[in-house]
Short mmCIF file of N, CA and C in Angstrom, two decimals:
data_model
loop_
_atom_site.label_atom_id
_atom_site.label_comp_id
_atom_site.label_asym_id
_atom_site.label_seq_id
_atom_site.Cartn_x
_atom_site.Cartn_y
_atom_site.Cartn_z
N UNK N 18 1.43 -5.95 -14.83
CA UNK N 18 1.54 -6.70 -13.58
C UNK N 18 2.78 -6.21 -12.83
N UNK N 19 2.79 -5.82 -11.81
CA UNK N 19 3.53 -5.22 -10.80
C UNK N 19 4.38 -6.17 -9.76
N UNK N 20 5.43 -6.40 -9.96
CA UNK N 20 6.14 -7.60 -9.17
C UNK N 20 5.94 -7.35 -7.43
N UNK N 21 5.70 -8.42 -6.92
CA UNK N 21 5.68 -8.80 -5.51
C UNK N 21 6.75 -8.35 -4.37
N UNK N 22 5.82 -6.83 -3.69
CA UNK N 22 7.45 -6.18 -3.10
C UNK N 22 7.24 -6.88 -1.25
N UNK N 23 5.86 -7.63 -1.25
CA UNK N 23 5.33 -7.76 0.05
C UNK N 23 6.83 -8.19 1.01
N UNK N 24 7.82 -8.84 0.45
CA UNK N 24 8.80 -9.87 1.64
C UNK N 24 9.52 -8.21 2.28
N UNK N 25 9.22 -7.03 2.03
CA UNK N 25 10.08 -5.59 2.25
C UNK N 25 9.31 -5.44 3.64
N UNK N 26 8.09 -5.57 3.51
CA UNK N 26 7.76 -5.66 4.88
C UNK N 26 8.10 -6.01 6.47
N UNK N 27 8.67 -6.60 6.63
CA UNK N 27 9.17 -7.26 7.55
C UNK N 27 10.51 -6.26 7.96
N UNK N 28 11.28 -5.33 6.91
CA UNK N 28 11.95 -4.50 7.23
C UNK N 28 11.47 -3.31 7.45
N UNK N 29 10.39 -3.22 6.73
CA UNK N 29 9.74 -1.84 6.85
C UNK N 29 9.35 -1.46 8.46
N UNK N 30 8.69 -2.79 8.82
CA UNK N 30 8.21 -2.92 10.08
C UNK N 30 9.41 -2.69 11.24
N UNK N 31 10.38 -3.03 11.14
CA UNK N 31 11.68 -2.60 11.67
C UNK N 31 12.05 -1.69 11.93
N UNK N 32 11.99 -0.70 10.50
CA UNK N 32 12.38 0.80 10.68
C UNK N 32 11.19 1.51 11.48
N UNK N 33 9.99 1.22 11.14
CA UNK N 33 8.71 1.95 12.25
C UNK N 33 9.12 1.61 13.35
N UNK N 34 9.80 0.52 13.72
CA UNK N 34 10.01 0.39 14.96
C UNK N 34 11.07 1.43 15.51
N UNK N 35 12.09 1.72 14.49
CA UNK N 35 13.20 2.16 15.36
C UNK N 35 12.98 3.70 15.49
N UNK N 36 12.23 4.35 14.47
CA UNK N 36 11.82 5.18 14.32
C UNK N 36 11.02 5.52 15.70
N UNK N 37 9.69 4.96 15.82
CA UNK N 37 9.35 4.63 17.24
C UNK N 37 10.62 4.98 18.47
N UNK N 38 11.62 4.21 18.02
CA UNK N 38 12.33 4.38 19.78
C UNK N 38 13.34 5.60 19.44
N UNK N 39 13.74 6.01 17.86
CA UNK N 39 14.17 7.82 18.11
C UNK N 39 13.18 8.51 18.58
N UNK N 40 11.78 8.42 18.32
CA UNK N 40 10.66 9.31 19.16
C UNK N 40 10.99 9.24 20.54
N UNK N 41 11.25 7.63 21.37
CA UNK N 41 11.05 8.05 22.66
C UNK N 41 12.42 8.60 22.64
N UNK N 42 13.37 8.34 22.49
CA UNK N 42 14.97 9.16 22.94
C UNK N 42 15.14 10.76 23.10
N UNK N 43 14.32 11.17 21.80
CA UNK N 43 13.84 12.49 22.16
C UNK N 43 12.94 12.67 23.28
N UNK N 44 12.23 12.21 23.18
CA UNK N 44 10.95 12.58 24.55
C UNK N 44 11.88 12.28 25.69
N UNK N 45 12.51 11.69 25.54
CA UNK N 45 13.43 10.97 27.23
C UNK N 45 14.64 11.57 27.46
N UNK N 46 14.79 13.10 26.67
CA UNK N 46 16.00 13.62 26.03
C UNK N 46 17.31 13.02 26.10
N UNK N 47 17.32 12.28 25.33
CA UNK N 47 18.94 11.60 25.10
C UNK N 47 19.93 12.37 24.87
N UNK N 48 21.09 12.00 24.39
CA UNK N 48 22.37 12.62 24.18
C UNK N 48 22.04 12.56 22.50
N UNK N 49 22.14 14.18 22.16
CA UNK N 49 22.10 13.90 20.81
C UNK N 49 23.01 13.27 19.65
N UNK N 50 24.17 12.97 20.41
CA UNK N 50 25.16 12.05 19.33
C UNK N 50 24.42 10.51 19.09
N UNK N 51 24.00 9.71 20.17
CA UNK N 51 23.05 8.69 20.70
C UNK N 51 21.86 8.81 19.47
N UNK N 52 20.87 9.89 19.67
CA UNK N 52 20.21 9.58 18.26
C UNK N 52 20.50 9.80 17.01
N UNK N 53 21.40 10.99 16.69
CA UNK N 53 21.75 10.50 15.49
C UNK N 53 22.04 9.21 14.84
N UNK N 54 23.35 8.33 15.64
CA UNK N 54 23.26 7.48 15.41
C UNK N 54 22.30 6.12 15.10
N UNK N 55 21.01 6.49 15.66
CA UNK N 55 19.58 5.96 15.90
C UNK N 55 19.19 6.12 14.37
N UNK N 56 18.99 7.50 13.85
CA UNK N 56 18.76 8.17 12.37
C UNK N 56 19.94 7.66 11.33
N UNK N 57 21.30 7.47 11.68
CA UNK N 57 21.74 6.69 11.14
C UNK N 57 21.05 5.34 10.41
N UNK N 58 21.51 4.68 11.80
CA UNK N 58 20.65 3.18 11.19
C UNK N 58 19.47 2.98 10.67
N UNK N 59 18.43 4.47 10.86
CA UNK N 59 17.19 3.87 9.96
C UNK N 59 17.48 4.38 8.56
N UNK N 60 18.32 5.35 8.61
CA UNK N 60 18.51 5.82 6.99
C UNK N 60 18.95 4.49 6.06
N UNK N 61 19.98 3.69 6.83
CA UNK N 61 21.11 2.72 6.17
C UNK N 61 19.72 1.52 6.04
N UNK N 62 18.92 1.31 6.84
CA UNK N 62 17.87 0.40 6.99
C UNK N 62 17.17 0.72 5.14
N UNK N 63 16.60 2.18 5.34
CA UNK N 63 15.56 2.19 4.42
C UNK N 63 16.58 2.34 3.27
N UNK N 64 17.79 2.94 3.17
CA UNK N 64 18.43 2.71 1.79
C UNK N 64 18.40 1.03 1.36
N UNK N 65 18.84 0.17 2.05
CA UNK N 65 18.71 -1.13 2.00
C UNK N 65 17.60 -1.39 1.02
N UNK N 66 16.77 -1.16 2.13
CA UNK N 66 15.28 -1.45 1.39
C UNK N 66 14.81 -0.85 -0.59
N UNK N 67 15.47 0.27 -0.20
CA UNK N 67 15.06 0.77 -1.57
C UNK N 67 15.87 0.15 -2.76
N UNK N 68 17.14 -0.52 -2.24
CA UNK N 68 17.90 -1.07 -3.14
C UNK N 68 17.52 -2.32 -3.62
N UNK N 69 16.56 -3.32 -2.64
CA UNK N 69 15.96 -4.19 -3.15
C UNK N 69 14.86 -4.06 -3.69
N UNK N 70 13.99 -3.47 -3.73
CA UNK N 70 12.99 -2.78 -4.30
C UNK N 70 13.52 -2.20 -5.88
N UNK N 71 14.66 -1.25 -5.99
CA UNK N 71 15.07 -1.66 -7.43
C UNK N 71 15.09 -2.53 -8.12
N UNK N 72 15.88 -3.57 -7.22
CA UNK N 72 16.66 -4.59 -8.04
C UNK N 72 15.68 -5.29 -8.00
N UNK N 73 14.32 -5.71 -7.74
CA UNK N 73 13.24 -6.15 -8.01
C UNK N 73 12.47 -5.96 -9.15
N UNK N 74 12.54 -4.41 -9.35
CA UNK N 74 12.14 -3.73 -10.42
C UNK N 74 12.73 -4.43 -11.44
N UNK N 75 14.21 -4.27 -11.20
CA UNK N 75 15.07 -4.28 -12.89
C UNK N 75 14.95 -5.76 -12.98
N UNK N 76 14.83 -6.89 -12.29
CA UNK N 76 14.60 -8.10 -12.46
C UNK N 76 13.17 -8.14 -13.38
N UNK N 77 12.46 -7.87 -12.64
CA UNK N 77 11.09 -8.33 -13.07
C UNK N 77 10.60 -6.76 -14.27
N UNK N 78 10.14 -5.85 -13.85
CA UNK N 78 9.81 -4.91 -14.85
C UNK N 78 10.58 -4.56 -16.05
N UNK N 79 11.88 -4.21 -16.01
CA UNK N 79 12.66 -3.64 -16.38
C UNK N 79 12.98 -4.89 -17.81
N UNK N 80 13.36 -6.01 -17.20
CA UNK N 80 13.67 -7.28 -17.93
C UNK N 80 12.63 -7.50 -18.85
N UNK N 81 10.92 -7.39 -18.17
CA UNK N 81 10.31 -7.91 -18.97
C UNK N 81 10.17 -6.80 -20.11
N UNK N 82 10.29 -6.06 -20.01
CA UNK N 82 10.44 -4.65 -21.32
C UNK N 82 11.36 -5.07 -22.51
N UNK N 83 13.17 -5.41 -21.68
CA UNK N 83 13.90 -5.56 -22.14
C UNK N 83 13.64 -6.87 -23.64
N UNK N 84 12.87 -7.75 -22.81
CA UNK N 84 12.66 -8.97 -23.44
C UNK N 84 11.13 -8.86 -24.29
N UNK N 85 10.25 -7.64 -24.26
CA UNK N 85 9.14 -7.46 -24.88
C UNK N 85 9.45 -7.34 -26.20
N UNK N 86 11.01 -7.45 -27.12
CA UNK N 86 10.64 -6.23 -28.16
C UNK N 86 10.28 -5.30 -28.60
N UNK N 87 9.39 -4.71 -28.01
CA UNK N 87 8.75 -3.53 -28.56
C UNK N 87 9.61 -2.32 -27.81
N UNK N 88 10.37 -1.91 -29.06
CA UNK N 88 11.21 -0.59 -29.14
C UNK N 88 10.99 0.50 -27.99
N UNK N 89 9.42 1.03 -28.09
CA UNK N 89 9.10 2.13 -27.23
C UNK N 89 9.60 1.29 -25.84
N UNK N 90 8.76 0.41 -25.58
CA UNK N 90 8.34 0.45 -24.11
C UNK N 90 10.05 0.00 -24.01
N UNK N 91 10.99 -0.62 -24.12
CA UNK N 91 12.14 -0.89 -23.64
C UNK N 91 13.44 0.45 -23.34
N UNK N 92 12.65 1.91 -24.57
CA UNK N 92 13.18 3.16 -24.69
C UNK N 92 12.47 3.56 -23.31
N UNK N 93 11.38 3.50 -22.98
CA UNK N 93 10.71 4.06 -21.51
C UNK N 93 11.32 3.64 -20.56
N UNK N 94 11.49 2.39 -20.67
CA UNK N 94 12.05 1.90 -19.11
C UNK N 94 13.82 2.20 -18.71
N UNK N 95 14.41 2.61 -20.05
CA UNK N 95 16.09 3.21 -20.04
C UNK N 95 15.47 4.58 -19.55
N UNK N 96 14.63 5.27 -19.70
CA UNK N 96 14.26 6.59 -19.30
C UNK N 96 13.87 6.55 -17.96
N UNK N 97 12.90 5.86 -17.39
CA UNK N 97 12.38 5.33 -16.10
C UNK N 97 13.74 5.30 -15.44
N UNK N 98 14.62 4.16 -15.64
CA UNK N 98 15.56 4.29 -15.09
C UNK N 98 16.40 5.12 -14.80
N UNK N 99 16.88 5.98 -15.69
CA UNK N 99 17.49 7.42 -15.89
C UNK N 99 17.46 8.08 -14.93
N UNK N 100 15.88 8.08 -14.71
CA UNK N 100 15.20 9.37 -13.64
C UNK N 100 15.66 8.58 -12.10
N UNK N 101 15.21 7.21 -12.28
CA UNK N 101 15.16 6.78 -11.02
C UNK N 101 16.81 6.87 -10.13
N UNK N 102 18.08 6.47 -11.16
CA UNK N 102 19.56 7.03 -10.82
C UNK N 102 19.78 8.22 -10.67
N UNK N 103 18.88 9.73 -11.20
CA UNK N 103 19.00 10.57 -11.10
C UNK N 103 18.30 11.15 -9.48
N UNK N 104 17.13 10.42 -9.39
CA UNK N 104 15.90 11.25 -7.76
C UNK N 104 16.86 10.55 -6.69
N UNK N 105 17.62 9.04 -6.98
CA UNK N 105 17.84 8.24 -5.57
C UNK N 105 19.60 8.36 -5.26
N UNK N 106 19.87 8.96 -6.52
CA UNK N 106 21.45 8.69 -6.30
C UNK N 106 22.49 10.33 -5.59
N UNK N 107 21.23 10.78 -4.71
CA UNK N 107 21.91 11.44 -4.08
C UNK N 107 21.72 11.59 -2.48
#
């Protein structure tokens, strides 16, 4: 069972949005310091996001492993994790 990421939505929908208005800034050629800063805030947006989306994970998945007993699957999810500090933490 896969914990409930639906409440991310509502940010997700945010960043399409802003994303959306770096499209028009380009089309409307802005000052490129102006959108970066635009790419800024959606980067800082979706890091956000992904950080709750962890910490969702390690609440609910991660925990329930922790609390399964069973040796393997609690050795998988220290590995899972591993990888996941290793792909996001740069």
């Amino acid at each position: 069972v896969h914990p409930e990421c639906s409440k991310q939505l509502p940010s997700l929908n945010r960043v399409a949005g802003q994303l959306e208005g770096v499209k028009r800034m380009i089309e409307e050629q802005r000052y490129c310091p102006e959108i970066l800063a635009q790419l800024r805030a959606v980067r800082a947006a979706v890091n956000t996001i992904e950080a709750d989306i962890l910490a969702t994970h390690i609440d609910s998945c991660v925990a329930r492993a922790m609390e399964s007993g069973d040796g393997a699957e609690k050795a998988g999810k220290l590995v899972e994790l591993k990888e996941l500090y290793r792909r996001f933490n740069n």
